[in-house]
Amino acid sequence: MNFDNTQNNNWSFIKKIGFKLVFTYLVLFVLLLFLAPLFEGFLRWFAGNILNWGADFDMQSTGSGDRSYDYVRFGLNIILAILITVIWSIVDAKRSSYNILFHWLRVIIRISLFLAMLFYGFAKIFHGQFGDPSLELLLQSVGEMSPMGLAWTFMGHSMAYNIFIGFTEVLGGVLLLYRKTLTIGSMIIIGVMANVVMMNLSYDVPVKLFSMHLVLMALVLLWPDKQRVINVFFKNEAVEKVIYYIPSMSTTLKRIITGAKGLVVILLTLIIAVQCFVRFELKEQLKSKSEFYGIWESQLFIKNGDTLKPLLSDSYRWRYLIVNYKKKAAVKKMNDSIDRYQFKFNANQKEIVFNRETDSIPQHFFYSFDNPELLKLNGVFDHDSLQIHFKRKKETNFRLINRKFHWVNESTYNY
């Protein structure tokens, strides 16, 4: 089966079947991404009666792209593509080629990949997809991390690496929009997204299905040029200029389409870039800028008049108070268990109010600062009188934060 960029009016039977299957599958994939939730009842029936997977699955967005619902949609996509291909082949058996449909399939894929690469690319450029390691994460041991958490920390630590990967994704997406750069754009996306697929598979990141489909789309775009790529990179042979198949249209219409495409590309790029930047700014604004921001390590903990020693087995004594975001705080106990709270303070009355996320009973403390690095809390917590003295643990005390870039390293610094 050999799709090419030139017009060929006599396709083989295998080529026509292959094209119909690829066309139907990818068009359905794009449509089902957006329309599948409208057919929830049918999807549940399909999952329970056809796939025999059961109909009890959640269709709400959770940030995962590998939910049971996503695999049901994937199964429906495959079956519908096969059925439509069979019916299409019977009804339209005499057609000799599908040059126009092949052209528009590539247009659909180019637009879809362009949008996906812009969203993912700018999310990385503006540090919105991964983000810096949180204060709570800095206290977490590597052994307690999930594989995805480890990968996210690795990616989020370096702003420069995020910008590099994000720029590469955006570049690949933009290059798809022009026929002369389509091949190199496809190759860039295959390289970048193949790495993403391997990270998703290796670190159990739940975007496996979607990332694999992005690679598949890029491969479909590159497929017509496969022989030319092989000749250039592996055989050191010259290749002729490609004569692209373009549907017939007037010169005026071509100019209008070219101008409109350029305008739409600029507008979409600006809109997506601004959207990602605004999300980054909103995320930054959620971080606490108050005097409480930081990691506070308890130096003294008095409960009902008794001083509790810092025993690592103690499930009550606070070890750290972590204030990373506005109106939120976390308490890490000596045994490493964590409780999370809604957090409010009144600077005039020198009062802090903690509310557990699981109940609405407020816990009140009065606070004072001996200096910006020393915090004292006094109050009643779960009917116990508590007096706690904290010392700020600076972020620069963490090796991950204070170790900067070095051109010269006399020895490895691998801890």
PDB file of N, CA and C in Angstrom, residues 284-362:
ATOM      1  N   GLU A 284       0.138  31.013  39.579  1.00  0.00           N
ATOM      2  CA  GLU A 284       1.117  31.717  40.406  1.00  0.00           C
ATOM      3  C   GLU A 284       0.421  32.543  41.481  1.00  0.00           C
ATOM      4  N   GLN A 285      -0.731  33.132  41.135  1.00  0.00           N
ATOM      5  CA  GLN A 285      -1.452  33.957  42.093  1.00  0.00           C
ATOM      6  C   GLN A 285      -2.043  33.137  43.232  1.00  0.00           C
ATOM      7  N   LEU A 286      -2.255  31.834  42.986  1.00  0.00           N
ATOM      8  CA  LEU A 286      -2.774  30.973  44.045  1.00  0.00           C
ATOM      9  C   LEU A 286      -1.740  30.718  45.130  1.00  0.00           C
ATOM     10  N   LYS A 287      -0.461  30.904  44.779  1.00  0.00           N
ATOM     11  CA  LYS A 287       0.583  30.696  45.772  1.00  0.00           C
ATOM     12  C   LYS A 287       0.505  31.789  46.834  1.00  0.00           C
ATOM     13  N   SER A 288       0.701  31.390  48.069  1.00  0.00           N
ATOM     14  CA  SER A 288       0.626  32.334  49.172  1.00  0.00           C
ATOM     15  C   SER A 288       1.796  33.306  49.123  1.00  0.00           C
ATOM     16  N   LYS A 289       1.496  34.593  49.218  1.00  0.00           N
ATOM     17  CA  LYS A 289       2.547  35.606  49.278  1.00  0.00           C
ATOM     18  C   LYS A 289       2.634  36.215  50.680  1.00  0.00           C
ATOM     19  N   SER A 290       1.943  35.597  51.616  1.00  0.00           N
ATOM     20  CA  SER A 290       1.909  36.134  52.972  1.00  0.00           C
ATOM     21  C   SER A 290       3.169  35.749  53.736  1.00  0.00           C
ATOM     22  N   GLU A 291       3.263  36.261  54.958  1.00  0.00           N
ATOM     23  CA  GLU A 291       4.410  35.956  55.813  1.00  0.00           C
ATOM     24  C   GLU A 291       4.414  34.494  56.251  1.00  0.00           C
ATOM     25  N   PHE A 292       3.298  33.795  56.038  1.00  0.00           N
ATOM     26  CA  PHE A 292       3.230  32.383  56.424  1.00  0.00           C
ATOM     27  C   PHE A 292       3.783  31.452  55.345  1.00  0.00           C
ATOM     28  N   TYR A 293       4.011  31.985  54.153  1.00  0.00           N
ATOM     29  CA  TYR A 293       4.474  31.122  53.065  1.00  0.00           C
ATOM     30  C   TYR A 293       5.762  30.410  53.453  1.00  0.00           C
ATOM     31  N   GLY A 294       5.786  29.105  53.200  1.00  0.00           N
ATOM     32  CA  GLY A 294       7.017  28.357  53.423  1.00  0.00           C
ATOM     33  C   GLY A 294       6.784  27.058  54.167  1.00  0.00           C
ATOM     34  N   ILE A 295       7.885  26.432  54.508  1.00  0.00           N
ATOM     35  CA  ILE A 295       7.885  25.199  55.297  1.00  0.00           C
ATOM     36  C   ILE A 295       8.327  25.555  56.707  1.00  0.00           C
ATOM     37  N   TRP A 296       7.468  25.262  57.676  1.00  0.00           N
ATOM     38  CA  TRP A 296       7.761  25.564  59.075  1.00  0.00           C
ATOM     39  C   TRP A 296       7.993  24.258  59.833  1.00  0.00           C
ATOM     40  N   GLU A 297       9.174  24.114  60.392  1.00  0.00           N
ATOM     41  CA  GLU A 297       9.537  22.893  61.116  1.00  0.00           C
ATOM     42  C   GLU A 297       9.378  23.125  62.616  1.00  0.00           C
ATOM     43  N   SER A 298       8.624  22.238  63.271  1.00  0.00           N
ATOM     44  CA  SER A 298       8.356  22.425  64.695  1.00  0.00           C
ATOM     45  C   SER A 298       9.614  22.180  65.526  1.00  0.00           C
ATOM     46  N   GLN A 299       9.871  23.109  66.440  1.00  0.00           N
ATOM     47  CA  GLN A 299      11.004  22.998  67.361  1.00  0.00           C
ATOM     48  C   GLN A 299      10.541  22.606  68.758  1.00  0.00           C
ATOM     49  N   LEU A 300       9.307  22.998  69.075  1.00  0.00           N
ATOM     50  CA  LEU A 300       8.726  22.694  70.388  1.00  0.00           C
ATOM     51  C   LEU A 300       7.249  22.405  70.190  1.00  0.00           C
ATOM     52  N   PHE A 301       6.758  21.325  70.818  1.00  0.00           N
ATOM     53  CA  PHE A 301       5.354  20.943  70.665  1.00  0.00           C
ATOM     54  C   PHE A 301       4.833  20.547  72.040  1.00  0.00           C
ATOM     55  N   ILE A 302       3.952  21.388  72.592  1.00  0.00           N
ATOM     56  CA  ILE A 302       3.401  21.157  73.926  1.00  0.00           C
ATOM     57  C   ILE A 302       1.915  20.866  73.799  1.00  0.00           C
ATOM     58  N   LYS A 303       1.505  19.718  74.314  1.00  0.00           N
ATOM     59  CA  LYS A 303       0.107  19.295  74.274  1.00  0.00           C
ATOM     60  C   LYS A 303      -0.409  19.171  75.700  1.00  0.00           C
ATOM     61  N   ASN A 304      -1.411  19.991  76.028  1.00  0.00           N
ATOM     62  CA  ASN A 304      -2.011  19.974  77.366  1.00  0.00           C
ATOM     63  C   ASN A 304      -0.947  20.063  78.453  1.00  0.00           C
ATOM     64  N   GLY A 305       0.053  20.907  78.223  1.00  0.00           N
ATOM     65  CA  GLY A 305       1.100  21.129  79.205  1.00  0.00           C
ATOM     66  C   GLY A 305       2.256  20.159  79.143  1.00  0.00           C
ATOM     67  N   ASP A 306       2.161  19.099  78.355  1.00  0.00           N
ATOM     68  CA  ASP A 306       3.239  18.108  78.234  1.00  0.00           C
ATOM     69  C   ASP A 306       4.001  18.318  76.924  1.00  0.00           C
ATOM     70  N   THR A 307       5.317  18.339  77.023  1.00  0.00           N
ATOM     71  CA  THR A 307       6.159  18.483  75.836  1.00  0.00           C
ATOM     72  C   THR A 307       6.325  17.130  75.157  1.00  0.00           C
ATOM     73  N   LEU A 308       5.923  17.067  73.904  1.00  0.00           N
ATOM     74  CA  LEU A 308       6.044  15.819  73.149  1.00  0.00           C
ATOM     75  C   LEU A 308       7.390  15.781  72.434  1.00  0.00           C
ATOM     76  N   LYS A 309       8.106  14.693  72.632  1.00  0.00           N
ATOM     77  CA  LYS A 309       9.395  14.531  71.973  1.00  0.00           C
ATOM     78  C   LYS A 309       9.179  14.212  70.486  1.00  0.00           C
ATOM     79  N   PRO A 310      10.130  14.586  69.653  1.00  0.00           N
ATOM     80  CA  PRO A 310       9.988  14.353  68.204  1.00  0.00           C
ATOM     81  C   PRO A 310      10.271  12.907  67.811  1.00  0.00           C
ATOM     82  N   LEU A 311       9.356  12.011  68.205  1.00  0.00           N
ATOM     83  CA  LEU A 311       9.511  10.593  67.877  1.00  0.00           C
ATOM     84  C   LEU A 311       8.897  10.318  66.506  1.00  0.00           C
ATOM     85  N   LEU A 312       9.620   9.616  65.661  1.00  0.00           N
ATOM     86  CA  LEU A 312       9.162   9.378  64.295  1.00  0.00           C
ATOM     87  C   LEU A 312       7.930   8.482  64.225  1.00  0.00           C
ATOM     88  N   SER A 313       7.606   7.822  65.317  1.00  0.00           N
ATOM     89  CA  SER A 313       6.425   6.956  65.348  1.00  0.00           C
ATOM     90  C   SER A 313       5.172   7.700  65.802  1.00  0.00           C
ATOM     91  N   ASP A 314       5.323   8.964  66.210  1.00  0.00           N
ATOM     92  CA  ASP A 314       4.209   9.738  66.758  1.00  0.00           C
ATOM     93  C   ASP A 314       3.274  10.173  65.630  1.00  0.00           C
ATOM     94  N   SER A 315       2.013   9.769  65.737  1.00  0.00           N
ATOM     95  CA  SER A 315       1.027  10.109  64.708  1.00  0.00           C
ATOM     96  C   SER A 315       0.254  11.380  65.041  1.00  0.00           C
ATOM     97  N   TYR A 316       0.584  12.021  66.181  1.00  0.00           N
ATOM     98  CA  TYR A 316      -0.126  13.235  66.590  1.00  0.00           C
ATOM     99  C   TYR A 316       0.748  14.484  66.437  1.00  0.00           C
ATOM    100  N   ARG A 317       1.981  14.381  66.887  1.00  0.00           N
ATOM    101  CA  ARG A 317       2.858  15.558  66.912  1.00  0.00           C
ATOM    102  C   ARG A 317       3.120  16.080  65.504  1.00  0.00           C
ATOM    103  N   TRP A 318       2.994  17.402  65.352  1.00  0.00           N
ATOM    104  CA  TRP A 318       3.273  18.029  64.066  1.00  0.00           C
ATOM    105  C   TRP A 318       4.781  18.095  63.836  1.00  0.00           C
ATOM    106  N   ARG A 319       5.187  17.798  62.632  1.00  0.00           N
ATOM    107  CA  ARG A 319       6.595  17.968  62.264  1.00  0.00           C
ATOM    108  C   ARG A 319       6.786  19.203  61.381  1.00  0.00           C
ATOM    109  N   TYR A 320       5.868  19.365  60.422  1.00  0.00           N
ATOM    110  CA  TYR A 320       5.953  20.516  59.523  1.00  0.00           C
ATOM    111  C   TYR A 320       4.575  21.135  59.330  1.00  0.00           C
ATOM    112  N   LEU A 321       4.541  22.439  59.269  1.00  0.00           N
ATOM    113  CA  LEU A 321       3.390  23.185  58.777  1.00  0.00           C
ATOM    114  C   LEU A 321       3.803  23.749  57.417  1.00  0.00           C
ATOM    115  N   ILE A 322       3.031  23.410  56.380  1.00  0.00           N
ATOM    116  CA  ILE A 322       3.398  23.779  55.011  1.00  0.00           C
ATOM    117  C   ILE A 322       2.328  24.714  54.450  1.00  0.00           C
ATOM    118  N   VAL A 323       2.728  25.920  54.112  1.00  0.00           N
ATOM    119  CA  VAL A 323       1.812  26.898  53.521  1.00  0.00           C
ATOM    120  C   VAL A 323       2.356  27.269  52.147  1.00  0.00           C
ATOM    121  N   ASN A 324       1.778  26.658  51.124  1.00  0.00           N
ATOM    122  CA  ASN A 324       2.246  26.844  49.747  1.00  0.00           C
ATOM    123  C   ASN A 324       1.287  27.726  48.949  1.00  0.00           C
ATOM    124  N   TYR A 325      -0.014  27.575  49.212  1.00  0.00           N
ATOM    125  CA  TYR A 325      -1.030  28.276  48.432  1.00  0.00           C
ATOM    126  C   TYR A 325      -1.936  29.095  49.345  1.00  0.00           C
ATOM    127  N   LYS A 326      -2.559  30.109  48.769  1.00  0.00           N
ATOM    128  CA  LYS A 326      -3.487  30.929  49.524  1.00  0.00           C
ATOM    129  C   LYS A 326      -4.638  30.077  50.052  1.00  0.00           C
ATOM    130  N   LYS A 327      -4.989  30.303  51.295  1.00  0.00           N
ATOM    131  CA  LYS A 327      -6.138  29.665  51.935  1.00  0.00           C
ATOM    132  C   LYS A 327      -5.990  28.150  52.075  1.00  0.00           C
ATOM    133  N   LYS A 328      -4.770  27.632  51.920  1.00  0.00           N
ATOM    134  CA  LYS A 328      -4.550  26.201  52.084  1.00  0.00           C
ATOM    135  C   LYS A 328      -3.270  25.958  52.870  1.00  0.00           C
ATOM    136  N   ALA A 329      -3.308  24.927  53.689  1.00  0.00           N
ATOM    137  CA  ALA A 329      -2.128  24.541  54.459  1.00  0.00           C
ATOM    138  C   ALA A 329      -2.142  23.034  54.641  1.00  0.00           C
ATOM    139  N   ALA A 330      -0.978  22.481  54.888  1.00  0.00           N
ATOM    140  CA  ALA A 330      -0.847  21.047  55.144  1.00  0.00           C
ATOM    141  C   ALA A 330      -0.008  20.862  56.396  1.00  0.00           C
ATOM    142  N   VAL A 331      -0.369  19.870  57.171  1.00  0.00           N
ATOM    143  CA  VAL A 331       0.386  19.515  58.375  1.00  0.00           C
ATOM    144  C   VAL A 331       0.941  18.119  58.188  1.00  0.00           C
ATOM    145  N   LYS A 332       2.246  18.009  58.255  1.00  0.00           N
ATOM    146  CA  LYS A 332       2.903  16.706  58.141  1.00  0.00           C
ATOM    147  C   LYS A 332       3.309  16.256  59.529  1.00  0.00           C
ATOM    148  N   LYS A 333       2.808  15.091  59.935  1.00  0.00           N
ATOM    149  CA  LYS A 333       3.075  14.581  61.278  1.00  0.00           C
ATOM    150  C   LYS A 333       4.447  13.912  61.334  1.00  0.00           C
ATOM    151  N   MET A 334       4.835  13.510  62.530  1.00  0.00           N
ATOM    152  CA  MET A 334       6.137  12.867  62.708  1.00  0.00           C
ATOM    153  C   MET A 334       6.220  11.546  61.947  1.00  0.00           C
ATOM    154  N   ASN A 335       5.090  10.856  61.808  1.00  0.00           N
ATOM    155  CA  ASN A 335       5.088   9.564  61.103  1.00  0.00           C
ATOM    156  C   ASN A 335       4.854   9.729  59.597  1.00  0.00           C
ATOM    157  N   ASP A 336       4.963  10.967  59.110  1.00  0.00           N
ATOM    158  CA  ASP A 336       4.850  11.324  57.692  1.00  0.00           C
ATOM    159  C   ASP A 336       3.423  11.321  57.149  1.00  0.00           C
ATOM    160  N   SER A 337       2.421  11.097  58.000  1.00  0.00           N
ATOM    161  CA  SER A 337       1.042  11.250  57.543  1.00  0.00           C
ATOM    162  C   SER A 337       0.757  12.744  57.360  1.00  0.00           C
ATOM    163  N   ILE A 338      -0.171  13.055  56.469  1.00  0.00           N
ATOM    164  CA  ILE A 338      -0.439  14.453  56.121  1.00  0.00           C
ATOM    165  C   ILE A 338      -1.926  14.751  56.267  1.00  0.00           C
ATOM    166  N   ASP A 339      -2.237  15.858  56.929  1.00  0.00           N
ATOM    167  CA  ASP A 339      -3.595  16.388  56.998  1.00  0.00           C
ATOM    168  C   ASP A 339      -3.619  17.721  56.265  1.00  0.00           C
ATOM    169  N   ARG A 340      -4.676  17.939  55.481  1.00  0.00           N
ATOM    170  CA  ARG A 340      -4.776  19.174  54.709  1.00  0.00           C
ATOM    171  C   ARG A 340      -5.942  20.017  55.218  1.00  0.00           C
ATOM    172  N   TYR A 341      -5.754  21.334  55.208  1.00  0.00           N
ATOM    173  CA  TYR A 341      -6.715  22.240  55.819  1.00  0.00           C
ATOM    174  C   TYR A 341      -6.969  23.456  54.932  1.00  0.00           C
ATOM    175  N   GLN A 342      -8.174  24.000  55.091  1.00  0.00           N
ATOM    176  CA  GLN A 342      -8.421  25.360  54.649  1.00  0.00           C
ATOM    177  C   GLN A 342      -7.761  26.273  55.675  1.00  0.00           C
ATOM    178  N   PHE A 343      -7.147  27.338  55.219  1.00  0.00           N
ATOM    179  CA  PHE A 343      -6.275  28.129  56.084  1.00  0.00           C
ATOM    180  C   PHE A 343      -6.599  29.609  55.920  1.00  0.00           C
ATOM    181  N   LYS A 344      -6.993  30.247  57.016  1.00  0.00           N
ATOM    182  CA  LYS A 344      -7.271  31.678  56.992  1.00  0.00           C
ATOM    183  C   LYS A 344      -6.570  32.335  58.179  1.00  0.00           C
ATOM    184  N   PHE A 345      -6.171  33.587  57.982  1.00  0.00           N
ATOM    185  CA  PHE A 345      -5.564  34.301  59.106  1.00  0.00           C
ATOM    186  C   PHE A 345      -6.077  35.733  59.143  1.00  0.00           C
ATOM    187  N   ASN A 346      -6.128  36.267  60.350  1.00  0.00           N
ATOM    188  CA  ASN A 346      -6.553  37.639  60.583  1.00  0.00           C
ATOM    189  C   ASN A 346      -5.366  38.389  61.169  1.00  0.00           C
ATOM    190  N   ALA A 347      -4.773  39.255  60.357  1.00  0.00           N
ATOM    191  CA  ALA A 347      -3.553  39.937  60.785  1.00  0.00           C
ATOM    192  C   ALA A 347      -3.807  40.900  61.933  1.00  0.00           C
ATOM    193  N   ASN A 348      -5.020  41.478  62.021  1.00  0.00           N
ATOM    194  CA  ASN A 348      -5.318  42.428  63.094  1.00  0.00           C
ATOM    195  C   ASN A 348      -5.451  41.726  64.437  1.00  0.00           C
ATOM    196  N   GLN A 349      -6.137  40.586  64.441  1.00  0.00           N
ATOM    197  CA  GLN A 349      -6.345  39.845  65.685  1.00  0.00           C
ATOM    198  C   GLN A 349      -5.266  38.800  65.937  1.00  0.00           C
ATOM    199  N   LYS A 350      -4.324  38.664  64.985  1.00  0.00           N
ATOM    200  CA  LYS A 350      -3.247  37.670  65.109  1.00  0.00           C
ATOM    201  C   LYS A 350      -3.828  36.272  65.327  1.00  0.00           C
ATOM    202  N   GLU A 351      -4.795  35.923  64.495  1.00  0.00           N
ATOM    203  CA  GLU A 351      -5.488  34.644  64.651  1.00  0.00           C
ATOM    204  C   GLU A 351      -5.437  33.850  63.347  1.00  0.00           C
ATOM    205  N   ILE A 352      -5.265  32.529  63.496  1.00  0.00           N
ATOM    206  CA  ILE A 352      -5.308  31.598  62.368  1.00  0.00           C
ATOM    207  C   ILE A 352      -6.470  30.640  62.587  1.00  0.00           C
ATOM    208  N   VAL A 353      -7.195  30.339  61.509  1.00  0.00           N
ATOM    209  CA  VAL A 353      -8.282  29.363  61.577  1.00  0.00           C
ATOM    210  C   VAL A 353      -7.978  28.235  60.594  1.00  0.00           C
ATOM    211  N   PHE A 354      -7.942  27.006  61.123  1.00  0.00           N
ATOM    212  CA  PHE A 354      -7.776  25.808  60.298  1.00  0.00           C
ATOM    213  C   PHE A 354      -9.128  25.120  60.153  1.00  0.00           C
ATOM    214  N   ASN A 355      -9.462  24.706  58.953  1.00  0.00           N
ATOM    215  CA  ASN A 355     -10.642  23.872  58.711  1.00  0.00           C
ATOM    216  C   ASN A 355     -10.224  22.651  57.913  1.00  0.00           C
ATOM    217  N   ARG A 356     -10.503  21.467  58.454  1.00  0.00           N
ATOM    218  CA  ARG A 356     -10.216  20.257  57.682  1.00  0.00           C
ATOM    219  C   ARG A 356     -11.070  20.236  56.419  1.00  0.00           C
ATOM    220  N   GLU A 357     -10.515  19.642  55.382  1.00  0.00           N
ATOM    221  CA  GLU A 357     -11.264  19.546  54.133  1.00  0.00           C
ATOM    222  C   GLU A 357     -12.420  18.561  54.252  1.00  0.00           C
ATOM    223  N   THR A 358     -12.390  17.723  55.301  1.00  0.00           N
ATOM    224  CA  THR A 358     -13.431  16.708  55.475  1.00  0.00           C
ATOM    225  C   THR A 358     -14.527  17.130  56.442  1.00  0.00           C
ATOM    226  N   ASP A 359     -14.356  18.263  57.150  1.00  0.00           N
ATOM    227  CA  ASP A 359     -15.419  18.740  58.040  1.00  0.00           C
ATOM    228  C   ASP A 359     -15.351  20.261  58.109  1.00  0.00           C
ATOM    229  N   SER A 360     -16.308  20.847  58.809  1.00  0.00           N
ATOM    230  CA  SER A 360     -16.407  22.307  58.860  1.00  0.00           C
ATOM    231  C   SER A 360     -16.120  22.865  60.247  1.00  0.00           C
ATOM    232  N   ILE A 361     -15.593  22.042  61.143  1.00  0.00           N
ATOM    233  CA  ILE A 361     -15.315  22.503  62.504  1.00  0.00           C
ATOM    234  C   ILE A 361     -14.021  23.310  62.510  1.00  0.00           C
ATOM    235  N   PRO A 362     -14.074  24.598  62.859  1.00  0.00           N
ATOM    236  CA  PRO A 362     -12.861  25.423  62.827  1.00  0.00           C
ATOM    237  C   PRO A 362     -11.957  25.145  64.027  1.00  0.00           C
TER     238      PRO A 362
END
